[in-house]
Every structure is written in C-alpha cells, then in structure tokens.
Coordinates of C-alpha atoms in Angstrom, one line a residue:
Chain S
M1 CA -32.7 -53.7 2.7
K2 CA -33.3 -51.8 -0.5
P3 CA -31.7 -52.9 -3.8
R4 CA -28.2 -51.5 -4.1
S5 CA -28.0 -48.1 -5.7
P6 CA -26.9 -48.5 -9.3
S7 CA -25.1 -45.1 -9.5
P8 CA -21.8 -44.0 -8.1
F9 CA -21.7 -40.8 -6.0
T10 CA -19.1 -38.4 -4.8
L11 CA -18.2 -38.5 -1.1
G12 CA -16.7 -35.5 0.7
V13 CA -14.8 -35.7 4.0
I14 CA -14.2 -32.5 5.9
Q15 CA -11.1 -32.1 8.1
M16 CA -11.2 -28.9 10.2
R17 CA -9.9 -27.0 13.1
M18 CA -12.2 -26.0 16.0
Q19 CA -12.4 -22.8 18.0
P20 CA -13.8 -22.2 21.4
D21 CA -16.9 -20.5 20.0
I22 CA -19.7 -22.8 18.8
A23 CA -21.1 -20.2 16.4
V24 CA -17.7 -19.7 14.8
N25 CA -17.4 -23.4 14.3
L26 CA -20.8 -23.7 12.7
A27 CA -20.1 -20.8 10.3
H28 CA -16.7 -22.4 9.4
A29 CA -18.4 -25.7 8.8
L30 CA -21.0 -24.1 6.5
S31 CA -18.2 -22.5 4.5
L32 CA -16.5 -25.9 4.1
L33 CA -19.9 -27.4 3.1
D34 CA -20.1 -24.8 0.4
A35 CA -16.6 -25.7 -0.7
A36 CA -17.6 -29.4 -0.8
A37 CA -20.7 -28.6 -2.9
A38 CA -18.5 -26.6 -5.3
K39 CA -16.4 -29.8 -5.8
G40 CA -19.5 -31.8 -6.7
V41 CA -19.8 -33.6 -3.4
Q42 CA -23.1 -35.4 -2.9
V43 CA -22.6 -37.0 0.5
V44 CA -20.4 -35.1 3.1
L45 CA -19.0 -36.1 6.4
L46 CA -18.2 -33.6 9.2
P47 CA -15.8 -34.5 12.1
E48 CA -17.1 -35.7 15.5
L49 CA -18.7 -33.0 17.7
F50 CA -17.9 -30.6 14.8
N51 CA -19.2 -27.5 16.4
A52 CA -17.2 -27.6 19.7
Q53 CA -13.7 -28.0 21.0
Y54 CA -13.1 -31.4 22.5
F55 CA -14.4 -30.6 26.0
C56 CA -14.1 -34.2 27.2
Q57 CA -10.5 -33.4 28.4
K58 CA -12.0 -32.6 31.8
L59 CA -15.1 -33.1 33.8
D60 CA -17.3 -30.0 33.9
P61 CA -21.1 -30.2 33.8
A62 CA -21.3 -26.8 32.2
Y63 CA -20.2 -28.4 28.9
M64 CA -23.4 -30.2 28.8
D65 CA -25.0 -27.0 27.8
I66 CA -23.5 -27.6 24.4
A67 CA -25.8 -30.5 23.9
E68 CA -29.0 -29.9 21.9
P69 CA -32.0 -31.9 20.7
I70 CA -32.0 -33.5 17.3
P71 CA -33.8 -32.1 15.4
G72 CA -32.8 -28.7 16.8
K73 CA -31.3 -25.4 15.9
T74 CA -28.0 -26.8 14.4
T75 CA -29.7 -29.5 12.4
D76 CA -32.2 -26.9 11.1
V77 CA -29.3 -24.8 9.8
L78 CA -27.6 -27.8 8.3
A79 CA -30.9 -29.1 6.8
A80 CA -31.2 -25.8 4.9
K81 CA -27.7 -26.2 3.7
A82 CA -28.4 -29.8 2.6
K83 CA -31.4 -28.7 0.6
Q84 CA -29.6 -25.7 -0.9
H85 CA -26.8 -28.0 -2.3
N86 CA -28.9 -31.2 -2.8
M87 CA -26.2 -32.8 -0.5
V88 CA -26.5 -35.4 2.2
I89 CA -24.8 -34.2 5.4
I90 CA -23.6 -36.3 8.2
A91 CA -23.6 -34.0 11.2
P92 CA -22.0 -35.2 14.4
L93 CA -23.4 -33.4 17.4
Y94 CA -23.6 -33.5 21.2
E95 CA -27.2 -34.6 21.5
R96 CA -29.5 -33.8 24.4
A97 CA -32.2 -36.6 24.7
A98 CA -33.4 -35.5 28.2
A99 CA -32.2 -33.7 31.2
G100 CA -29.2 -35.8 32.3
L101 CA -29.2 -38.0 29.2
Y102 CA -26.8 -37.0 26.5
Y103 CA -25.4 -38.9 23.5
N104 CA -22.5 -38.5 21.2
S105 CA -24.5 -38.7 18.0
A106 CA -24.5 -38.2 14.3
A107 CA -27.6 -36.8 12.5
V108 CA -28.1 -37.8 8.9
L109 CA -29.7 -35.1 6.7
D110 CA -30.9 -36.3 3.3
A111 CA -30.3 -34.2 0.2
D112 CA -33.7 -32.6 0.5
G113 CA -33.0 -31.5 4.1
T114 CA -35.1 -34.3 5.7
L115 CA -33.7 -35.7 8.9
K116 CA -33.1 -39.3 7.9
G117 CA -32.2 -40.5 11.3
V118 CA -29.7 -40.4 14.2
Y119 CA -26.9 -42.8 15.1
R120 CA -25.7 -42.7 18.7
K121 CA -22.1 -43.8 19.3
M122 CA -22.2 -47.3 20.7
H123 CA -18.7 -47.6 22.0
I124 CA -17.7 -44.9 24.5
P125 CA -14.0 -44.5 25.5
H126 CA -12.6 -43.3 28.8
D127 CA -9.0 -42.5 28.9
P128 CA -6.9 -39.7 30.2
L129 CA -8.3 -36.5 28.5
F130 CA -10.9 -38.6 26.7
E131 CA -13.4 -38.8 29.5
E132 CA -16.4 -39.6 27.4
K133 CA -18.2 -41.9 29.8
Y134 CA -18.9 -38.9 31.9
Y135 CA -20.6 -36.9 29.0
F136 CA -22.2 -39.6 26.9
A137 CA -24.5 -42.5 27.6
P138 CA -23.6 -45.5 25.4
G139 CA -25.7 -45.4 22.3
D140 CA -29.1 -47.2 22.3
T141 CA -29.6 -47.2 18.5
G142 CA -27.6 -50.3 17.6
F143 CA -25.7 -50.2 14.3
M144 CA -27.4 -48.3 11.5
A145 CA -27.3 -47.8 7.7
F146 CA -29.3 -45.0 6.1
D147 CA -30.9 -45.0 2.7
T148 CA -30.1 -41.6 1.4
R149 CA -30.8 -40.1 -2.0
Y150 CA -27.4 -41.2 -3.3
G151 CA -26.6 -44.4 -1.5
R152 CA -26.8 -46.5 1.6
I153 CA -24.6 -45.0 4.2
G154 CA -23.2 -46.6 7.4
V155 CA -22.4 -44.2 10.2
L156 CA -20.2 -45.0 13.2
I157 CA -18.3 -42.6 15.5
C158 CA -14.7 -42.5 16.5
W159 CA -14.0 -45.1 19.2
D160 CA -16.4 -47.4 17.2
Q161 CA -13.6 -47.6 14.7
W162 CA -11.5 -49.9 16.8
F163 CA -14.2 -52.6 16.9
P164 CA -14.4 -54.9 14.0
E165 CA -17.8 -56.0 15.2
A166 CA -19.2 -52.5 14.6
A167 CA -17.8 -52.3 11.1
R168 CA -19.0 -55.7 10.2
A169 CA -22.5 -55.3 11.7
T170 CA -22.9 -52.0 9.8
A171 CA -21.6 -53.5 6.5
L172 CA -24.0 -56.4 6.9
L173 CA -26.8 -53.9 6.9
G174 CA -25.9 -53.1 3.3
A175 CA -23.9 -50.0 3.6
D176 CA -21.8 -49.0 0.6
V177 CA -19.6 -46.9 2.8
L178 CA -18.7 -46.7 6.5
L179 CA -18.3 -43.1 7.7
Y180 CA -16.4 -42.4 10.9
P181 CA -16.5 -38.8 12.3
T182 CA -13.6 -38.7 14.7
A183 CA -11.8 -36.7 17.3
I184 CA -8.4 -38.4 17.9
G185 CA -5.2 -36.8 18.8
W186 CA -1.8 -37.2 20.4
H187 CA -1.0 -36.6 24.0
P188 CA 1.9 -34.2 23.5
S189 CA 4.1 -36.1 25.9
E190 CA 3.5 -39.4 23.9
K191 CA 3.8 -38.0 20.5
A192 CA 7.5 -38.5 19.9
A193 CA 7.6 -42.1 21.0
F194 CA 4.2 -43.3 19.8
G195 CA 2.6 -40.7 17.6
A196 CA 3.5 -42.2 14.2
D197 CA 2.5 -45.7 15.3
Q198 CA -0.8 -44.4 16.7
V199 CA -1.7 -42.9 13.4
T200 CA -0.7 -46.1 11.6
A201 CA -2.7 -48.2 13.9
W202 CA -5.7 -46.0 13.6
R203 CA -5.6 -46.1 9.8
T204 CA -4.8 -49.8 9.7
A205 CA -7.8 -50.7 11.8
Q206 CA -10.2 -49.0 9.5
R207 CA -8.5 -49.9 6.3
A208 CA -9.0 -53.5 7.4
H209 CA -12.7 -52.9 7.8
A210 CA -12.8 -51.9 4.1
I211 CA -10.9 -55.1 3.2
A212 CA -12.8 -57.5 5.4
S213 CA -16.3 -56.3 4.3
G214 CA -15.6 -55.0 0.8
V215 CA -16.9 -51.5 1.6
Y216 CA -15.6 -48.0 1.3
V217 CA -14.4 -46.6 4.6
A218 CA -13.8 -42.9 5.4
A219 CA -12.9 -40.9 8.5
A220 CA -13.1 -37.2 9.2
N221 CA -10.8 -36.1 12.0
R222 CA -10.1 -32.7 13.4
I223 CA -6.8 -30.9 13.6
G224 CA -5.3 -28.4 16.0
H225 CA -3.9 -28.3 19.6
E226 CA -6.8 -27.8 22.0
I227 CA -5.8 -27.2 25.6
I228 CA -8.7 -27.7 27.9
S229 CA -6.8 -29.7 30.5
G230 CA -3.1 -30.2 31.1
D231 CA -1.0 -30.2 28.0
G232 CA -4.2 -30.7 25.9
L233 CA -4.5 -32.8 22.8
E234 CA -3.0 -32.4 19.4
F235 CA -5.7 -33.7 17.0
F236 CA -3.8 -35.6 14.3
G237 CA -6.0 -35.2 11.2
H238 CA -5.0 -37.9 8.7
S239 CA -8.5 -38.1 7.5
F240 CA -8.8 -40.6 4.6
V241 CA -11.0 -42.6 2.2
Y242 CA -10.2 -46.3 1.4
D243 CA -11.8 -48.3 -1.4
P244 CA -13.3 -51.8 -0.8
F245 CA -9.9 -53.4 -1.6
G246 CA -8.2 -51.2 1.0
R247 CA -6.5 -48.9 -1.5
E248 CA -6.2 -45.3 -0.3
L249 CA -8.2 -42.9 -2.5
A250 CA -7.6 -39.7 -0.7
S251 CA -6.0 -38.5 2.5
L252 CA -4.7 -35.5 4.4
D253 CA -1.9 -34.9 6.9
E254 CA -2.1 -33.4 10.4
H255 CA -1.7 -29.8 9.2
A256 CA -4.3 -29.0 6.5
E257 CA -8.0 -28.3 6.7
G258 CA -9.9 -29.2 3.6
V259 CA -12.4 -31.4 1.8
L260 CA -11.3 -34.8 0.6
T261 CA -13.4 -36.2 -2.3
A262 CA -13.7 -39.8 -3.7
L263 CA -16.1 -41.6 -5.9
I264 CA -18.1 -44.3 -4.2
D265 CA -18.9 -46.9 -6.8
P266 CA -21.3 -49.8 -6.0
R267 CA -19.9 -51.7 -9.0
A268 CA -16.5 -51.7 -7.4
I269 CA -18.0 -53.2 -4.3
E270 CA -19.6 -55.9 -6.3
D271 CA -16.4 -56.7 -8.2
T272 CA -14.2 -56.7 -5.1
R273 CA -16.5 -59.1 -3.2
R274 CA -16.6 -61.5 -6.2
N275 CA -12.9 -61.7 -6.2
W276 CA -12.6 -62.1 -2.5
P277 CA -16.0 -63.6 -1.5
F278 CA -15.7 -63.5 2.3
R279 CA -19.4 -62.9 2.8
R280 CA -20.1 -66.4 1.3
D281 CA -17.8 -68.2 3.7
R282 CA -18.6 -66.6 7.1
R283 CA -19.2 -69.2 9.7
V284 CA -22.2 -67.7 11.4
D285 CA -22.7 -71.0 13.3
A286 CA -19.4 -70.4 15.1
Y287 CA -19.4 -66.8 16.2
Q288 CA -21.4 -67.1 19.4
G289 CA -18.2 -66.3 21.4
L290 CA -18.3 -62.8 20.1
L291 CA -21.4 -62.1 22.2
K292 CA -19.3 -62.5 25.4
K293 CA -16.8 -60.1 27.0
Chain A
M1 CA -8.8 -70.0 30.9
K2 CA -5.5 -70.4 32.7
P3 CA -3.7 -67.4 34.2
R4 CA -1.6 -65.7 31.6
S5 CA 1.9 -67.1 31.4
P6 CA 4.2 -64.7 33.1
S7 CA 7.2 -65.3 30.9
P8 CA 8.1 -64.1 27.4
F9 CA 8.9 -66.8 24.8
T10 CA 10.6 -66.8 21.4
L11 CA 8.3 -67.5 18.4
G12 CA 9.7 -68.8 15.1
V13 CA 7.9 -68.5 11.8
I14 CA 9.1 -70.7 8.9
Q15 CA 8.7 -69.6 5.3
M16 CA 9.6 -72.3 2.8
R17 CA 9.4 -73.6 -0.7
M18 CA 7.7 -76.9 -1.4
Q19 CA 8.6 -79.7 -3.9
P20 CA 6.4 -82.3 -5.4
D21 CA 7.8 -85.0 -3.1
I22 CA 6.2 -85.3 0.4
A23 CA 9.3 -86.9 1.9
V24 CA 11.5 -84.2 0.6
N25 CA 9.3 -81.5 2.1
L26 CA 9.2 -83.2 5.5
A27 CA 13.0 -83.5 5.5
H28 CA 13.4 -79.9 4.5
A29 CA 11.0 -78.8 7.2
L30 CA 12.9 -80.8 9.8
S31 CA 16.1 -79.0 8.8
L32 CA 14.3 -75.7 9.2
L33 CA 13.0 -76.8 12.6
D34 CA 16.6 -77.5 13.6
A35 CA 17.6 -74.1 12.4
A36 CA 14.8 -72.6 14.5
A37 CA 15.9 -74.4 17.5
A38 CA 19.5 -73.2 17.0
K39 CA 18.1 -69.7 17.1
G40 CA 16.4 -70.3 20.5
V41 CA 12.9 -70.7 19.1
Q42 CA 10.4 -72.1 21.6
V43 CA 7.2 -72.1 19.6
V44 CA 7.4 -72.6 15.8
L45 CA 4.9 -72.3 13.0
L46 CA 5.1 -74.1 9.7
P47 CA 3.2 -73.0 6.6
E48 CA -0.2 -74.5 5.7
L49 CA -0.1 -78.0 4.2
F50 CA 3.7 -77.8 4.7
N51 CA 4.5 -81.2 3.4
A52 CA 2.8 -80.9 0.0
Q53 CA 2.6 -78.6 -3.0
Y54 CA -0.7 -76.8 -3.2
F55 CA -2.7 -79.4 -4.9
C56 CA -6.0 -77.5 -4.7
Q57 CA -5.2 -75.9 -8.0
K58 CA -7.2 -78.7 -9.7
L59 CA -9.7 -81.4 -8.8
D60 CA -8.1 -84.8 -8.5
P61 CA -9.2 -87.3 -5.9
A62 CA -5.8 -88.9 -6.0
Y63 CA -4.5 -86.0 -4.0
M64 CA -6.6 -87.2 -1.1
D65 CA -4.0 -89.9 -0.6
I66 CA -1.8 -87.1 0.9
A67 CA -4.3 -86.9 3.8
E68 CA -3.3 -88.8 7.0
P69 CA -4.7 -89.3 10.4
I70 CA -3.6 -87.0 13.3
P71 CA -1.8 -88.5 15.3
G72 CA -0.1 -90.3 12.4
K73 CA 3.2 -90.8 10.8
T74 CA 4.0 -87.2 10.2
T75 CA 3.0 -85.9 13.6
D76 CA 5.0 -88.8 15.1
V77 CA 8.1 -87.5 13.4
L78 CA 7.4 -84.0 14.4
A79 CA 6.6 -85.0 18.0
A80 CA 10.1 -86.5 18.2
K81 CA 11.5 -83.3 16.9
A82 CA 9.5 -81.2 19.4
K83 CA 10.8 -83.3 22.2
Q84 CA 14.4 -83.2 21.0
H85 CA 14.4 -79.4 20.9
N86 CA 11.8 -78.7 23.8
M87 CA 9.9 -76.8 21.1
V88 CA 6.2 -76.4 20.5
I89 CA 5.5 -77.1 16.8
I90 CA 2.4 -76.0 14.9
A91 CA 2.1 -78.6 12.1
P92 CA -0.4 -77.8 9.4
L93 CA -1.4 -81.0 7.6
Y94 CA -4.0 -82.5 5.3
E95 CA -6.0 -84.6 7.8
R96 CA -7.9 -87.7 7.1
A97 CA -10.7 -88.1 9.6
A98 CA -12.5 -90.9 7.8
A99 CA -12.9 -92.2 4.3
G100 CA -14.3 -89.3 2.3
L101 CA -13.9 -86.8 5.3
Y102 CA -10.9 -84.7 5.2
Y103 CA -9.9 -81.4 6.9
N104 CA -7.3 -78.7 6.4
S105 CA -5.9 -78.9 9.9
A106 CA -3.1 -77.9 12.2
A107 CA -1.7 -80.2 14.9
V108 CA -0.3 -78.6 18.0
L109 CA 2.6 -80.5 19.4
D110 CA 3.7 -79.5 22.9
A111 CA 7.4 -79.1 23.8
D112 CA 7.5 -82.7 25.2
G113 CA 6.1 -84.1 22.0
T114 CA 2.5 -84.5 23.3
L115 CA -0.2 -83.9 20.8
K116 CA -2.0 -80.9 22.5
G117 CA -4.8 -80.8 20.0
V118 CA -5.9 -80.2 16.4
Y119 CA -7.5 -77.1 14.9
R120 CA -9.5 -77.6 11.7
K121 CA -9.8 -74.7 9.3
M122 CA -13.2 -73.1 9.8
H123 CA -13.4 -70.9 6.7
I124 CA -12.8 -72.7 3.4
P125 CA -12.1 -70.7 0.2
H126 CA -13.1 -71.7 -3.3
D127 CA -11.7 -69.5 -6.0
P128 CA -10.0 -70.3 -9.3
L129 CA -6.9 -72.5 -8.4
F130 CA -7.9 -72.4 -4.8
E131 CA -10.6 -75.1 -5.0
E132 CA -10.5 -76.0 -1.3
K133 CA -14.2 -76.8 -0.9
Y134 CA -13.6 -79.9 -2.9
Y135 CA -10.8 -81.2 -0.7
F136 CA -11.7 -80.0 2.8
A137 CA -14.8 -80.1 4.9
P138 CA -15.3 -76.9 6.9
G139 CA -13.8 -77.3 10.3
D140 CA -15.9 -78.7 13.1
T141 CA -13.6 -77.6 16.0
G142 CA -14.7 -74.1 16.4
F143 CA -12.0 -71.6 17.3
M144 CA -9.3 -72.8 19.6
A145 CA -6.4 -71.7 21.9
F146 CA -3.9 -74.2 23.2
D147 CA -2.1 -74.0 26.5
T148 CA 1.4 -75.0 25.6
R149 CA 4.5 -75.1 27.8
Y150 CA 5.5 -71.6 26.8
G151 CA 2.2 -69.7 26.3
R152 CA -1.4 -69.8 25.2
I153 CA -1.5 -70.1 21.4
G154 CA -4.3 -69.4 19.0
V155 CA -4.2 -71.2 15.7
L156 CA -6.1 -70.3 12.6
I157 CA -5.4 -71.2 9.0
C158 CA -5.1 -69.0 5.9
W159 CA -8.6 -68.0 4.6
D160 CA -9.5 -67.6 8.3
Q161 CA -7.3 -64.6 8.3
W162 CA -9.8 -62.5 6.4
F163 CA -12.5 -62.9 9.0
P164 CA -12.2 -60.5 11.9
E165 CA -14.7 -62.7 13.7
A166 CA -12.2 -65.6 13.8
A167 CA -9.4 -63.5 15.1
R168 CA -11.6 -61.9 17.8
A169 CA -13.1 -65.2 18.9
T170 CA -9.7 -66.8 19.2
A171 CA -8.2 -63.8 21.1
L172 CA -11.2 -63.9 23.5
L173 CA -10.1 -67.4 24.4
G174 CA -7.0 -65.8 25.9
A175 CA -4.5 -66.4 23.2
D176 CA -1.2 -64.4 23.5
V177 CA -0.6 -64.9 19.8
L178 CA -2.6 -65.8 16.7
L179 CA -0.7 -68.0 14.3
Y180 CA -1.8 -68.3 10.7
P181 CA -0.2 -71.0 8.6
T182 CA -0.9 -69.9 5.0
A183 CA -0.7 -70.7 1.3
I184 CA -1.5 -67.5 -0.6
G185 CA -0.1 -66.5 -3.9
W186 CA -0.5 -64.5 -7.1
H187 CA -2.2 -65.6 -10.2
P188 CA 0.6 -64.8 -12.6
S189 CA -1.8 -63.0 -14.9
E190 CA -3.0 -60.7 -12.1
K191 CA 0.3 -60.0 -10.5
A192 CA 1.3 -56.9 -12.3
A193 CA -2.0 -55.1 -11.8
F194 CA -3.0 -56.4 -8.3
G195 CA 0.0 -58.2 -6.8
A196 CA 1.3 -55.5 -4.5
D197 CA -2.2 -54.4 -3.3
Q198 CA -3.0 -58.1 -2.6
V199 CA 0.0 -58.4 -0.3
T200 CA -0.8 -55.1 1.4
A201 CA -4.5 -56.1 1.9
W202 CA -3.4 -59.5 3.3
R203 CA -1.0 -58.0 5.7
T204 CA -3.3 -55.2 6.7
A205 CA -6.2 -57.5 7.5
Q206 CA -4.0 -59.4 10.0
R207 CA -2.2 -56.4 11.3
A208 CA -5.6 -55.1 12.3
H209 CA -6.4 -58.2 14.2
A210 CA -3.3 -57.5 16.3
I211 CA -4.5 -53.9 16.9
A212 CA -8.1 -54.7 17.6
S213 CA -7.4 -57.5 20.1
G214 CA -4.1 -56.5 21.5
V215 CA -2.4 -59.8 20.6
Y216 CA 0.7 -60.8 18.6
V217 CA -0.2 -62.0 15.1
A218 CA 2.1 -64.0 12.8
A219 CA 1.7 -65.7 9.4
A220 CA 3.9 -68.4 7.8
N221 CA 3.4 -68.4 4.0
R222 CA 5.1 -70.5 1.3
I223 CA 7.1 -69.2 -1.6
G224 CA 7.7 -70.6 -5.1
H225 CA 5.8 -70.9 -8.4
E226 CA 3.9 -74.2 -8.3
I227 CA 2.3 -75.2 -11.5
I228 CA -0.4 -77.9 -11.0
S229 CA -3.0 -76.3 -13.3
G230 CA -2.9 -73.5 -15.9
D231 CA -0.2 -70.9 -15.1
G232 CA -0.1 -72.1 -11.5
L233 CA 0.3 -69.9 -8.5
E234 CA 3.3 -67.8 -7.4
F235 CA 3.2 -68.0 -3.6
F236 CA 4.1 -64.7 -2.3
G237 CA 5.8 -65.2 1.0
H238 CA 5.8 -62.0 3.0
S239 CA 5.5 -63.9 6.3
F240 CA 5.5 -61.6 9.3
V241 CA 5.1 -61.0 13.0
Y242 CA 3.2 -58.0 14.4
D243 CA 3.1 -56.9 18.0
P244 CA -0.1 -56.1 19.9
F245 CA 0.1 -52.5 18.8
G246 CA 0.4 -53.5 15.2
R247 CA 4.1 -52.8 14.8
E248 CA 6.1 -55.1 12.5
L249 CA 8.7 -57.2 14.5
A250 CA 9.9 -59.3 11.6
S251 CA 9.2 -60.1 8.0
L252 CA 10.4 -61.6 4.8
D253 CA 9.9 -60.9 1.1
E254 CA 8.6 -63.3 -1.6
H255 CA 12.1 -64.7 -2.4
A256 CA 13.7 -66.0 0.8
E257 CA 13.2 -69.1 2.8
G258 CA 14.0 -68.8 6.4
V259 CA 13.0 -68.6 10.1
L260 CA 11.6 -65.3 11.5
T261 CA 11.9 -64.9 15.2
A262 CA 10.2 -62.5 17.6
L263 CA 9.8 -62.3 21.4
I264 CA 6.2 -62.8 22.5
D265 CA 5.9 -60.8 25.8
P266 CA 2.6 -61.1 27.8
R267 CA 3.6 -57.9 29.6
A268 CA 3.4 -56.0 26.3
I269 CA -0.1 -57.4 25.8
E270 CA -1.1 -56.2 29.2
D271 CA 0.4 -52.7 28.6
T272 CA -1.1 -52.3 25.2
R273 CA -4.6 -53.2 26.3
R274 CA -4.4 -50.8 29.2
N275 CA -3.6 -47.9 26.9
W276 CA -6.3 -48.9 24.4
P277 CA -8.8 -50.8 26.5
F278 CA -11.1 -52.0 23.7
R279 CA -12.0 -55.2 25.6
R280 CA -13.6 -53.1 28.3
D281 CA -15.9 -51.3 25.9
R282 CA -17.2 -54.1 23.6
R283 CA -21.0 -53.8 23.2
V284 CA -21.7 -57.5 23.4
D285 CA -25.4 -56.6 23.8
A286 CA -25.4 -55.3 20.2
Y287 CA -23.5 -57.8 18.1
Q288 CA -26.3 -60.3 17.3
G289 CA -26.2 -59.2 13.7
L290 CA -22.9 -60.9 13.4
L291 CA -24.6 -64.3 13.7
K292 CA -26.4 -63.8 10.4
K293 CA -25.1 -64.0 6.8

C-alpha cells in the first residue's frame, strides 16, 4: 500500500437517465463528463452499465452483444476524455472476457488515460427484473483499490453495497473513498408501500460503511422508468456522497440528472479515525465465522 | 443451530439513569423489570454495566470491587425476577473471573431463572473518559447466540456495535435479534459541534446491521450526566429497536427513562431475507482480508 495521498481532491458523481441507444448514452455521458470537468472534478464516477438500459429485466442472449472487451472501443473513448480533462474516470461496463464469459465490471482510467485496472462485481443479485446471474459471472478479481493520480480509490458495484464485508475489505486495502456505481430502482407495484423505506435502507447501508471504516462513500445511480419487462423499473436516483463520519456532503433526488461534487480530504479520514479508532480494536482473531455461509 | 422459533415474542429495552449506589441501581432496575413484565415483555435488555455509574472515566483500581462472579449475588436476584415474570433477562455486569481478570459481560437468564450463558465484550474501547482497556480484558467467548425460551438471542456490548464483523458473525449464528447494552455519551465540550452527528452515526451503524443481516437490532443506553472525571459524560439515551428492514419500531430521546417494547417476529425475518437475499450471495471465498488488521 502506497503512503496516503497528502492532498484533497474533488470527486464527481454522475446521476443520469439512459436511453435504448448505446451511442446516445455514451454521448450523453461524455457531455456530463465535460460538465464535471468544468466543475473542477478530478475523479468521476459513472452509474453501473452506464451506456445501456438495464437489460437484466428479462433473459435475452442478444443483450450479450452489448458486452465488450476492456480495453475496448468505449474505454478508448473515455481514456481520451480522461486525458483531455486530466480526470480519473470510473467507467462501469458490461465486459466481454470470452465467448460466454461476461462480467459486470468497472474500468478505472487514470487521469492520463491509462487503464489502471478493472474491478469485476463480486456479489451478483438475482431477483425479479434483476436477473443478473444470467448475464454476469461472479467477479474473479477480489476486492480492489486503485492508486490513481489523485488518490487511492476503492471500486465496488451495486449489489456489493449491501455487504459490509465488501466495504470493509476494500477499505482495508487503503481506499480513501468507496465508489458504488449502481442501478437500483422501484418495482412500480411496490413503490407506494416500500419505496421510501427501500431508499432509506439503501442509503443507510452505505452510510454505515463510511462510519464503520472511516472512509468517504459515494454512489452513482441512474434515474428513469425503463420498461423492458412487465411494468419495468423506476430507477430511484438518490445518488450521494457521505464523509468518513457519515455526514451527507451531497445528494440528489429521483428526478434530476446531474453531477454531484465533494471534496475528499485524507486529513479528515485521519482525524475521524483518531476520534473513533475502530481499526485499532478489530478482533481479527475472532472473525473466522465470516468465512462461512 | 436449532430450528427457528415459530412464534413472535415481545422484546423490552430499558433506558435508565444510574446513581452512585449499586444497591439503588439494582432496586431501580428491578422496578423497571416489573414495569416491563406488566407490559407483556418476554425478553428484556438492561443497559451496559447497569448497576453502576460509568466508572471508566478514570483509572482507580478500587472500582474493580464492583466486579462480581457470574453466577453471583446480582444474577441470583435477577434470576428470581426472571422466574417470577417468566421473562428472559439480559443483565450486563462487571464480571470478576479471577483476581486481576475482569470482563465487561452480559449474563443471559432464561425465563425459568436458569443462567443460559455469559457473553464477554469482544471489542474494548479506550478513549478519553472511556478507559475500558484498563478495566476489562477483551472477551474470550467469541460471538454468541443464546437459545432462550422465546427465541434465539444475539448479545453484543456497546463498542461491539461499531464493528460490522461482530453483527454479521452473531447473525450468522442464527440470532433473531441483536441486543446491544450500551453506555455511550457526549463529552460536554463536544456536544454542540458533534453531538447530533454522533447520535446519528451510532444509530446508523446499528440500523445497517439490521438491514445487512435481516435481523432485529436493539440498543439499551443509559441517560444522565455522570461526573467521575473532568466534565464527565452526558449519556445520550436514544435507545431503539429496528426491524430487519431497518425500520424504527420504537425509540426514546436523551431525557426519558422507560421501557421500549417491540414485537420480534421470525416470519418478518424470513420475508425480509427472501426479498433481499443477501445471505445467498455472500462471497465467503473472498473475505480472507477481513482476518487481517
């Protein structure tokens, strides 16, 4: 693990709406990346599978054509954008590793356009309209943190966010911030009864990762009602950034596209962990039970 | 692990103020246990070190006289109370294991007065006015769940609540509810700047345990300004019960003593976990990093 970066940096979190056309989504993302750069963003997070609608609503092997290698044509375009703006870009894509082997991945492009690495989503959901076990093999990368120009970045993806083990393991790798590209939404029929509580649970789970590990945590979700099967899914936005004490630094609702920004300050991490020194007191001799189902 | 209890039961959580006199605190707790029984409570949680003021504010070996064996005179009195009311009692006590070996413990008394077992606090804090590493050896019990007459109960203590590993490990033992006897308060000099955020962080961390593991979670804190060193500590109450979806079922503020009650329903656990089946998807092959500091 490299020494902690001494300098704060500006994080950007993009919340966006997706269209059926891949090229349209890429162009839209590029314009939002330009907007982020104009705000001084140095590290920017796009939502999960940012260039596609959420096709996992139904089983159709044709959607596997969306998958592409990393590096590949989309990361090439984004690498140029990263270099243009001296901006680290976290680019979540449907990754083709081989014929019949696909991952839900996030490419990390450093500020000079170099492909720093790829994280492959470790926890794969499978619920009605979220049939991800059909499309994605469980990640084989393990948990990862990336030394970028501006700071050490932990990347996890969506369903990972519900697992405190994933957040902790990534924080223990020395990440200053945990970034969660996400595609989470309401089933329209459940929204009235459970919608608000689902958003609260989703935010609370991740806010607690910030508190437990003394790290910044951010999620980039999509918005919009995408109907690929049945009543479709209403993606609920509510993208956010929490500081290492669990305080909300920035957030959006379920209606607005946009770029959230927040300062990531390694000194605040240091101070928070001195006041609540959980790392010191972990009972690593007693956690073996976590390795069983 | 025994089959899950098919029946709901009523949990009681006692928030109380402590006096300097041990006998006074015990008598007060007994009256609150009577009040809990009158409300139909079947499993009741007392706050951490319920029969003493929070002596860990300073180092004085004379306070070690408060420690007593388990079973011992206090658990004998509480066992009689448990039997009288057919009520499971979680009794957090300063435990004397041997001369010079003391633990911050919780005795679990079953509804017939039997001592079901003892959990010894695994994570020990050491901060200004919380000098617990002086008074308590780190627990040697590991994480525990107790099969009581009414349900399977996980018991953890205060500082444990900040560690997602502890909550998860205990939930994996099959607990229906995680109970956290607690003594947490504000440093008066920090209260204006950080007090509200500290309460929020404290609640959020535990609420997230409920969500992540699909279990009920409750904490019993003390209230009152106890001055044993310097400006003392203002214990902030805010005891609560969350359901397996993270919804608040009951709570108090920092002023009131009282008995919170909530129904613990194994069926709600089952339903919550079917909707968000995190247990199914844990990547136990990839969590080895959690066993390192």
